[in-house]
Structure formats: C-alpha cells, structure tokens
CSV table of C-alpha atoms in Angstrom, one decimal:
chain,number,residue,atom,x,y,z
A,1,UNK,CA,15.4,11.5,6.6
A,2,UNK,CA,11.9,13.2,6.5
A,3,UNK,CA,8.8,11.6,5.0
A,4,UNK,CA,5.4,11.1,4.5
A,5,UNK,CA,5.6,8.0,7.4
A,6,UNK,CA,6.6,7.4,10.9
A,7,UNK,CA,6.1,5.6,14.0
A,8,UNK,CA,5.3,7.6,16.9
A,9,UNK,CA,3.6,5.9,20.2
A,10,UNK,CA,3.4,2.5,18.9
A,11,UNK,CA,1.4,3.5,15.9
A,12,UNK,CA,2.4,4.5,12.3
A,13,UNK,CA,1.3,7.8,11.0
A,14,UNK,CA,1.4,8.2,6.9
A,15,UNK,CA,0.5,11.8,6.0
A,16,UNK,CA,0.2,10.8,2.1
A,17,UNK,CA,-2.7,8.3,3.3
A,18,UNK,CA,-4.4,10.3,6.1
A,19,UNK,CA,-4.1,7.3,8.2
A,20,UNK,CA,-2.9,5.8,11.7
A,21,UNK,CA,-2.5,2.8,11.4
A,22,UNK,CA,-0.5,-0.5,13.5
A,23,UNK,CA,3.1,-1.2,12.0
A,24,UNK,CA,3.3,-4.1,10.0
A,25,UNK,CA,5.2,-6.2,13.0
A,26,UNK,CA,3.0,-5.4,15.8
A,27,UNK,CA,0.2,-6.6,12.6
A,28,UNK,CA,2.2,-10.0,12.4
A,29,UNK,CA,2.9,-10.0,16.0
A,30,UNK,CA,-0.6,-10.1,17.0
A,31,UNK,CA,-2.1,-11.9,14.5
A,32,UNK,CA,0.1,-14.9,15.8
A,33,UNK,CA,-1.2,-14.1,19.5
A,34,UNK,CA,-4.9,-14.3,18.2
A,35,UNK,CA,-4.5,-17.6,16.6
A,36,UNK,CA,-2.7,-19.1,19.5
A,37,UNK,CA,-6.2,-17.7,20.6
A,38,UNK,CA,-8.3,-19.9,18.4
A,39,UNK,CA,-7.1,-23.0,19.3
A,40,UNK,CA,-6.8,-22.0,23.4
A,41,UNK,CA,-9.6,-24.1,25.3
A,42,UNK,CA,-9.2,-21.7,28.9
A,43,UNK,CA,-8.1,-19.1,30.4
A,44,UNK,CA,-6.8,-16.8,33.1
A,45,UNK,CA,-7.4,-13.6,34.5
A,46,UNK,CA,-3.9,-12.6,33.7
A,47,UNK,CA,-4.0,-13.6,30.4
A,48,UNK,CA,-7.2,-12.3,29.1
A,49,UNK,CA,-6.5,-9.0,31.0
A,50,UNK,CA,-3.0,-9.1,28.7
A,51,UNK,CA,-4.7,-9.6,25.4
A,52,UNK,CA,-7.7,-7.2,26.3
A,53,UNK,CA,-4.6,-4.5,26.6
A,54,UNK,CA,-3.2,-5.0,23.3
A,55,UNK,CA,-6.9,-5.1,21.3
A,56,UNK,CA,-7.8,-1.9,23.5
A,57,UNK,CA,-4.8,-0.7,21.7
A,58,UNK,CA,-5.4,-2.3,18.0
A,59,UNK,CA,-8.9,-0.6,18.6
A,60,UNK,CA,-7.6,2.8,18.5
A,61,UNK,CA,-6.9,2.7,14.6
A,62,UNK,CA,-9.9,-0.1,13.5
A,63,UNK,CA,-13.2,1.1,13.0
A,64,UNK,CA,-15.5,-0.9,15.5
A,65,UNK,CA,-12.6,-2.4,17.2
A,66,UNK,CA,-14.2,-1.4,20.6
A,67,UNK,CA,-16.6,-2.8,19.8
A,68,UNK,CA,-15.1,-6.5,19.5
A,69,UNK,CA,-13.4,-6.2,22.4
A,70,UNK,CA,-16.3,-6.2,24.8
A,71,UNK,CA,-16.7,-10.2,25.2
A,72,UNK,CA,-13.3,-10.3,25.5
A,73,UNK,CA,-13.5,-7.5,28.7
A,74,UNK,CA,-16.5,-9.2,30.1
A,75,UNK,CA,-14.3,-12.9,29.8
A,76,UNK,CA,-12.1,-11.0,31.8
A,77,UNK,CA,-14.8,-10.4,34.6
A,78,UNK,CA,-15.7,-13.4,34.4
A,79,UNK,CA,-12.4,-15.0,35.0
A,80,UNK,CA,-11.6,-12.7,38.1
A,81,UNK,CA,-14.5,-14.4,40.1
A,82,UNK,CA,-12.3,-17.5,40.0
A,83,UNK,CA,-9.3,-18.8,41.0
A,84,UNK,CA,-8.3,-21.3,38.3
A,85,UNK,CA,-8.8,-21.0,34.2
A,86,UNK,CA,-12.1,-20.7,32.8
A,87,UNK,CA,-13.4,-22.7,29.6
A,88,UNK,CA,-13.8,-20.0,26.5
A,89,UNK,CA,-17.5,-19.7,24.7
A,90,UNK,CA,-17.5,-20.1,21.1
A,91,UNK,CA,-18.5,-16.5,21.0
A,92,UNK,CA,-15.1,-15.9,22.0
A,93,UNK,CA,-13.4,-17.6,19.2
A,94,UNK,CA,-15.8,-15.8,16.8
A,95,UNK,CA,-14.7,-12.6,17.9
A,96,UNK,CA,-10.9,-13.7,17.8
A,97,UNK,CA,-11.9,-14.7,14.0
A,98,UNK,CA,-13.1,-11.3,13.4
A,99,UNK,CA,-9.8,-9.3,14.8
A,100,UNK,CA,-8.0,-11.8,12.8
A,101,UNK,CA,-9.7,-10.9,9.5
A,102,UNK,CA,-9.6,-7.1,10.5
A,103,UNK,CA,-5.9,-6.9,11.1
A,104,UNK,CA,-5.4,-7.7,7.6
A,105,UNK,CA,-8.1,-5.9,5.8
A,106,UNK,CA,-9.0,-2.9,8.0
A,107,UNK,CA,-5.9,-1.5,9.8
A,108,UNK,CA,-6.1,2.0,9.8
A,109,UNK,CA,-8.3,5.0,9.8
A,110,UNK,CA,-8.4,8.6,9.4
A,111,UNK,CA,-7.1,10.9,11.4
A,112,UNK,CA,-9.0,14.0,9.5
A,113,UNK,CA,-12.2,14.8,10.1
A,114,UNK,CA,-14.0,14.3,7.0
A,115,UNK,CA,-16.8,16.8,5.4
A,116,UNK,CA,-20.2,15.4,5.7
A,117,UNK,CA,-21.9,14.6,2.3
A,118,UNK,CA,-26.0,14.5,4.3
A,119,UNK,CA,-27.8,14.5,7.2
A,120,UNK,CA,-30.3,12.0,8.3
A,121,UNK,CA,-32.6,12.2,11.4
A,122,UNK,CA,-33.8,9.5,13.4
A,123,UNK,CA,-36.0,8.5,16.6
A,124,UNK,CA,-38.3,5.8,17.9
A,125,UNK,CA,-41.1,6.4,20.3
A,126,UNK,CA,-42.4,3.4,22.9
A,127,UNK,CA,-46.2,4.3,22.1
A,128,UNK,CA,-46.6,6.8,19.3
A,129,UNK,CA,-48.2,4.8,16.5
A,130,UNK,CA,-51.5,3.2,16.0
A,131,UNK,CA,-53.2,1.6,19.1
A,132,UNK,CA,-50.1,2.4,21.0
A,133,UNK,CA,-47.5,0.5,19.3
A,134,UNK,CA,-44.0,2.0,18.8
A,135,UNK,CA,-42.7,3.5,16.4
A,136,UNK,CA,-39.3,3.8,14.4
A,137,UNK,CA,-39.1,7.0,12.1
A,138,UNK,CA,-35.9,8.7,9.9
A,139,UNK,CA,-35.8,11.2,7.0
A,140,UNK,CA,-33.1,11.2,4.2
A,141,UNK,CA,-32.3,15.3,4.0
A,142,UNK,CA,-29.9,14.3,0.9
A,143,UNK,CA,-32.6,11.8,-0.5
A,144,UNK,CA,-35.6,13.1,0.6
A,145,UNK,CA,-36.7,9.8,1.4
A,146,UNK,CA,-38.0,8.6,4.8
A,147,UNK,CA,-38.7,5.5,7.4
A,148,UNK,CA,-41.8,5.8,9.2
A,149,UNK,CA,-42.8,2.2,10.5
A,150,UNK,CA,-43.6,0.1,13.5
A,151,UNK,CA,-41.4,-2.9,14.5
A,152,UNK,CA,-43.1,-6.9,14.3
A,153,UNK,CA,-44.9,-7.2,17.7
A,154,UNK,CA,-42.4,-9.5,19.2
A,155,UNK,CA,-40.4,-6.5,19.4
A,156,UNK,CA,-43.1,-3.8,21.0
A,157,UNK,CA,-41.6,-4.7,24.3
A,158,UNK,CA,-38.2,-3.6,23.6
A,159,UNK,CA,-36.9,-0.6,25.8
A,160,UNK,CA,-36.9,2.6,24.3
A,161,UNK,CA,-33.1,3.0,23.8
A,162,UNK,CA,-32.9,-0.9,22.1
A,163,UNK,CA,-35.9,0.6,19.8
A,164,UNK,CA,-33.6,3.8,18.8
A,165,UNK,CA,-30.6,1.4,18.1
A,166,UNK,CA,-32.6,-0.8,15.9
A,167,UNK,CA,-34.1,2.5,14.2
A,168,UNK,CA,-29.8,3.4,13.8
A,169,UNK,CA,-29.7,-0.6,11.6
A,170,UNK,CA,-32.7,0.2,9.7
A,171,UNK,CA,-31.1,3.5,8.1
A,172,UNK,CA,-27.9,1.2,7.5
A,173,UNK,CA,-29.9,-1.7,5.8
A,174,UNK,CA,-32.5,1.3,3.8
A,175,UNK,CA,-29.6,3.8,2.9
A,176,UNK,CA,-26.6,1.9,3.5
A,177,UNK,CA,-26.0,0.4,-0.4
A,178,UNK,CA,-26.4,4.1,-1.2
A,179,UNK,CA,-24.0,5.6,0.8
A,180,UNK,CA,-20.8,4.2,-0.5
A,181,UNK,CA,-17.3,6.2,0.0
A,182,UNK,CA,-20.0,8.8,1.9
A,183,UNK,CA,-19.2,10.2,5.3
A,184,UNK,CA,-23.2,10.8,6.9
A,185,UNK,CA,-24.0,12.9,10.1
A,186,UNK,CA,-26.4,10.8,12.0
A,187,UNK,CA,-28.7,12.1,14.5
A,188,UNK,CA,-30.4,10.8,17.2
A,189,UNK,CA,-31.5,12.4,20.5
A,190,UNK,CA,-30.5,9.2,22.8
A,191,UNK,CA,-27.7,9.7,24.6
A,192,UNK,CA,-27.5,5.7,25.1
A,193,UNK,CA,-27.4,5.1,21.4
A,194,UNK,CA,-25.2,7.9,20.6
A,195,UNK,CA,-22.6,7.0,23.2
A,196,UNK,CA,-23.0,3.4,22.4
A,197,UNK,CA,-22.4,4.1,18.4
A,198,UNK,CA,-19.1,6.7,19.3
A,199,UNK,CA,-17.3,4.4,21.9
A,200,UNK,CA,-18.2,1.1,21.2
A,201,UNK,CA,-19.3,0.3,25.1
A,202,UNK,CA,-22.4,-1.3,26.4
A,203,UNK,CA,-23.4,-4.1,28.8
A,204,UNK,CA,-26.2,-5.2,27.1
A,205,UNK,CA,-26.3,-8.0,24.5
A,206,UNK,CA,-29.1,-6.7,22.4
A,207,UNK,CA,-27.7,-3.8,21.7
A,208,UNK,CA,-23.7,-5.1,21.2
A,209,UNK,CA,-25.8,-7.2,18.7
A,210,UNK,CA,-27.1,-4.6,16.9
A,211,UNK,CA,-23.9,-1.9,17.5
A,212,UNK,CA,-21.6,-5.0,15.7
A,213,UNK,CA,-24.3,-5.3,13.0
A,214,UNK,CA,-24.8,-1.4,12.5
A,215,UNK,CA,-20.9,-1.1,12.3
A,216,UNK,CA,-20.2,-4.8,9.8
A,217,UNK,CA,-22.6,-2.6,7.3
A,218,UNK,CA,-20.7,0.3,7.4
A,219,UNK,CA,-17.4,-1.7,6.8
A,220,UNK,CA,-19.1,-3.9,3.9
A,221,UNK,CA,-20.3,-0.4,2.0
A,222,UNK,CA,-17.7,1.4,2.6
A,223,UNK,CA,-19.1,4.7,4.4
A,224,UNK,CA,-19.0,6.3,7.8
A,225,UNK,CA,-22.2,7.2,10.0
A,226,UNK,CA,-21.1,9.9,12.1
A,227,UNK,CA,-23.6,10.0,15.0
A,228,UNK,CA,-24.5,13.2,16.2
A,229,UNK,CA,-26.6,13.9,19.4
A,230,UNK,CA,-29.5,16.4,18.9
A,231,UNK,CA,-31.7,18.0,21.5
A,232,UNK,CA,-35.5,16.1,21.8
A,233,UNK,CA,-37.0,19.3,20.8
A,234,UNK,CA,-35.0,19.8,17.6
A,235,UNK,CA,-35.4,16.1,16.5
A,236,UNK,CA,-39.2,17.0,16.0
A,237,UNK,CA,-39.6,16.0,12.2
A,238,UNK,CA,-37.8,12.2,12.8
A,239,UNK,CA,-40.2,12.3,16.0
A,240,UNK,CA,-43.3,13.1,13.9
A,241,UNK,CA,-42.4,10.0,11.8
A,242,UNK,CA,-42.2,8.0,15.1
A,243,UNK,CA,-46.5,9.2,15.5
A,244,UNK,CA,-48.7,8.5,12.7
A,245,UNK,CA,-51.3,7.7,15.4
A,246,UNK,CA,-51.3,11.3,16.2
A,247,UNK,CA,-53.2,13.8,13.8
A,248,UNK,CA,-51.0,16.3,15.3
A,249,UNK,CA,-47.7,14.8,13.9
A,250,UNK,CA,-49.0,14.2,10.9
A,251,UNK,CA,-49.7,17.5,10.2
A,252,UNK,CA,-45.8,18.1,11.4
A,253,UNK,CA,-44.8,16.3,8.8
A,254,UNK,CA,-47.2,17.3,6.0
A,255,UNK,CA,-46.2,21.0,7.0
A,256,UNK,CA,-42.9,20.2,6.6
A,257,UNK,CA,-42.9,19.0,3.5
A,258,UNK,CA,-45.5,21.8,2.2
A,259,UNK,CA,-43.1,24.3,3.2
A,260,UNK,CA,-39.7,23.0,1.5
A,261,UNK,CA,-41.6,22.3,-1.4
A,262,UNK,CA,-40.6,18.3,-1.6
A,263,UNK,CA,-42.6,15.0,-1.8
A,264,UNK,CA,-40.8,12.8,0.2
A,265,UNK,CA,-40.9,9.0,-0.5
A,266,UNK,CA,-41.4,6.3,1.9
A,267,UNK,CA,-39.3,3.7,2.1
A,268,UNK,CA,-40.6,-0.4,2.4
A,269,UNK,CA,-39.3,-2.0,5.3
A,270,UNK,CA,-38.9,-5.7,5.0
A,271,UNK,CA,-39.6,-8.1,8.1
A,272,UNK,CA,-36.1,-9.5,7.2
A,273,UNK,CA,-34.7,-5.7,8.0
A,274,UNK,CA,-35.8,-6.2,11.6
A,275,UNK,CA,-33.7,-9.2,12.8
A,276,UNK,CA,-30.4,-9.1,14.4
C-alpha cells in the first residue's frame, strides 16, 4: 500500500526522514564484502574494479563517501599495470575500516536542499602578508569573527590551491564546534578547492588529506559546509584578510567594518590547527 518508504533504483527513499538512504540488506551485504576486505592480503584488477562499483554506489547517499573511495580507484590503476594480484597498503585497509564504521552510523542523507543558517568567506594568497609570506584569511558574517593569519614556514611553499584547502580546515577547526545541526554556505573563489570539496575527486595526496580531514569534522559536529564558488573580484573582504602586508587591504577591511558598524574579532590560530 502507499507510504512514507520505498525502494526505487537500488536505494530507499523515506519521505518522513528526508532521506536516501541503502536498504538494510545491501547495508549487511556489503558490510560482509568489506570485511572479507580487511583480512584480503592482494588483489586483482577485476576485483577492485568490482568493489570500487558498489562504493561508487554506497557514496551516492554517505556524506564524503567519494571521498574514501579514491585509494581504492587509484588501487585499481595500479593493479591494471600488472598481470597478476598486487599486495594491498595498509592505507587500504584503513579506508575499508572507515566504510565499515560509516555503513552503520552514516547511511543516508538528504535529499532537500536545506536553508543556509550563515555565510563565511574565505581565500589564501601565495605572497600577500608580511615580507611576502602567504596568507590564509576568512570572516564569520553570522559571528562577525575572522581568520586573518600566515601558515608555519614549512608550509609557505605549498601551492596556492593546497593553501586555499587548508584555509577550508582552519574555518572547520575555528568555527566547526559552533556550527552544530547548521547548514553554512562556504565561499571560496578556487575552482580546485570548490570542486574538490563538492565531488570528492583529486589526485593529489595533500589535499585528499585535508578534503577527508575537512569532511571527518563536519561528520563529528554534525553540520554541513556547503561550498559555494565566488568570483575573485567579489571575494575581496576574505582577500583583504589574506594582505595585512598591504596598507591598501587594510584599509579594505577597516572600511568594511566602519561602514556595517561591527568590530569584528580575530580569531587565535593554534600551530596544532595547521597539521594534517
């Protein structure tokens, strides 16, 4: 008869909860396969290409499931270059832990678009601060609060689009406590971290690093970071954040602030907020 549930496509839809989500026996079924995983020393081609097609399809109702599927997809490549089974990286089996764990705890998401609660605006420049360093800089509009701050100098050499990604875990590990149950618009004007944060898809390990870190905060709190791609030109009061070597930007930000009658505060950054 009718109700608030069905399965449609392989994937159960429950209109009370606002969720897709996996039935409960393709949940049990793979949750087996992934701990036949565990305990698998090698594989083949075939059969990582088999069990990258049913996380691909896990990942379509867990939040950062793409993003856990990437070692397994570059296994995969890695697998094709030979003719016989390759040896699995302990990497591999951590990643197999964390589908595990996320079967059971996060299947399902929502398949509304929620209202925003805030905004926050972010950006990194290669050069902008003091005697050339880079800079990371992002303003609470909910809060009135802000980042404005220049990474340890074993990081100055990072590219420009790792720098706006690590810009992306800062406002998780500043504002991410404070945003539980909140759905927060994001934005950034690189089109590498912006794509990266929405589809869950990069080569690089540096920033999967970060991505999985940025995304594991959002799950612990509780809250969604919606990232939103903004124009260079309209991202100019993060930017100004980015260049307190410049009198210029200051005055940006000091104009800003005169003319919608607010004191922002600045946020500390701890050294320990920089590591992933």
């Amino acid at each position: 008869p009718p109700g608030p549930v069905c399965v449609a496509l392989g994937l159960e839809y429950d209109v009370d909860a606002n969720t897709i989500s996996l039935p409960q026996d393709k949940v049990v079924a793979l949750t087996e396969l992934l701990k036949h995983w565990l305990d698998k020393p090698r594989a083949s081609k075939k059969e990582l290409a088999s069990l990258a097609g049913k996380l691909l399809n896990a990942a379509n109702v867990l939040f950062a499931g793409r993003l856990f599927v990437n070692r397994v997809l570059a296994t995969k490549r890695r697998a094709a270059r030979f003719k016989h089974q390759i040896y699995l990286e302990e990497a591999f089996r951590d990643d197999i832990q964390w589908w595990i764990e996320a079967l059971q705890v996060r299947n399902g998401v929502s398949f509304l678009v929620q209202d925003a609660t805030t905004d926050i605006s972010m950006d990194a420049s290669s050069n902008g601060w003091h005697n050339g360093a880079p800079g990371i800089g992002a303003y609470h509009y909910g809060l009135h609060e802000y980042i404005s701050v220049s990474p340890p100098p074993h990081l100055h050499d990072l590219h420009i689009s790792d720098l706006e990604l690590l810009g992306h875990l800062l406002v998780a590990r500043v504002w991410g406590s404070q945003m539980v149950h909140q759905h927060i618009r994001v934005h950034t004007d690189s089109e590498c971290c912006f794509f990266l944060v929405k589809n869950g898809r990069s080569a690089h390990d540096n920033r999967l690093r970060m991505a999985r870190l940025y995304a594991s905060h959002q799950i612990e709190y509780d809250y969604r970071a919606e990232p939103v791609w903004i124009s260079t030109s309209d991202n100019w009061l993060a930017d100004s954040l980015t260049r307190t070597g410049s009198e210029k930007h200051r005055l940006i930000f000091e104009n800003h602030c005169r003319t919608a009658g607010v004191t922002p505060v600045r946020r500390d950054i701890s050294p320990e907020m920089f590591i992933f």
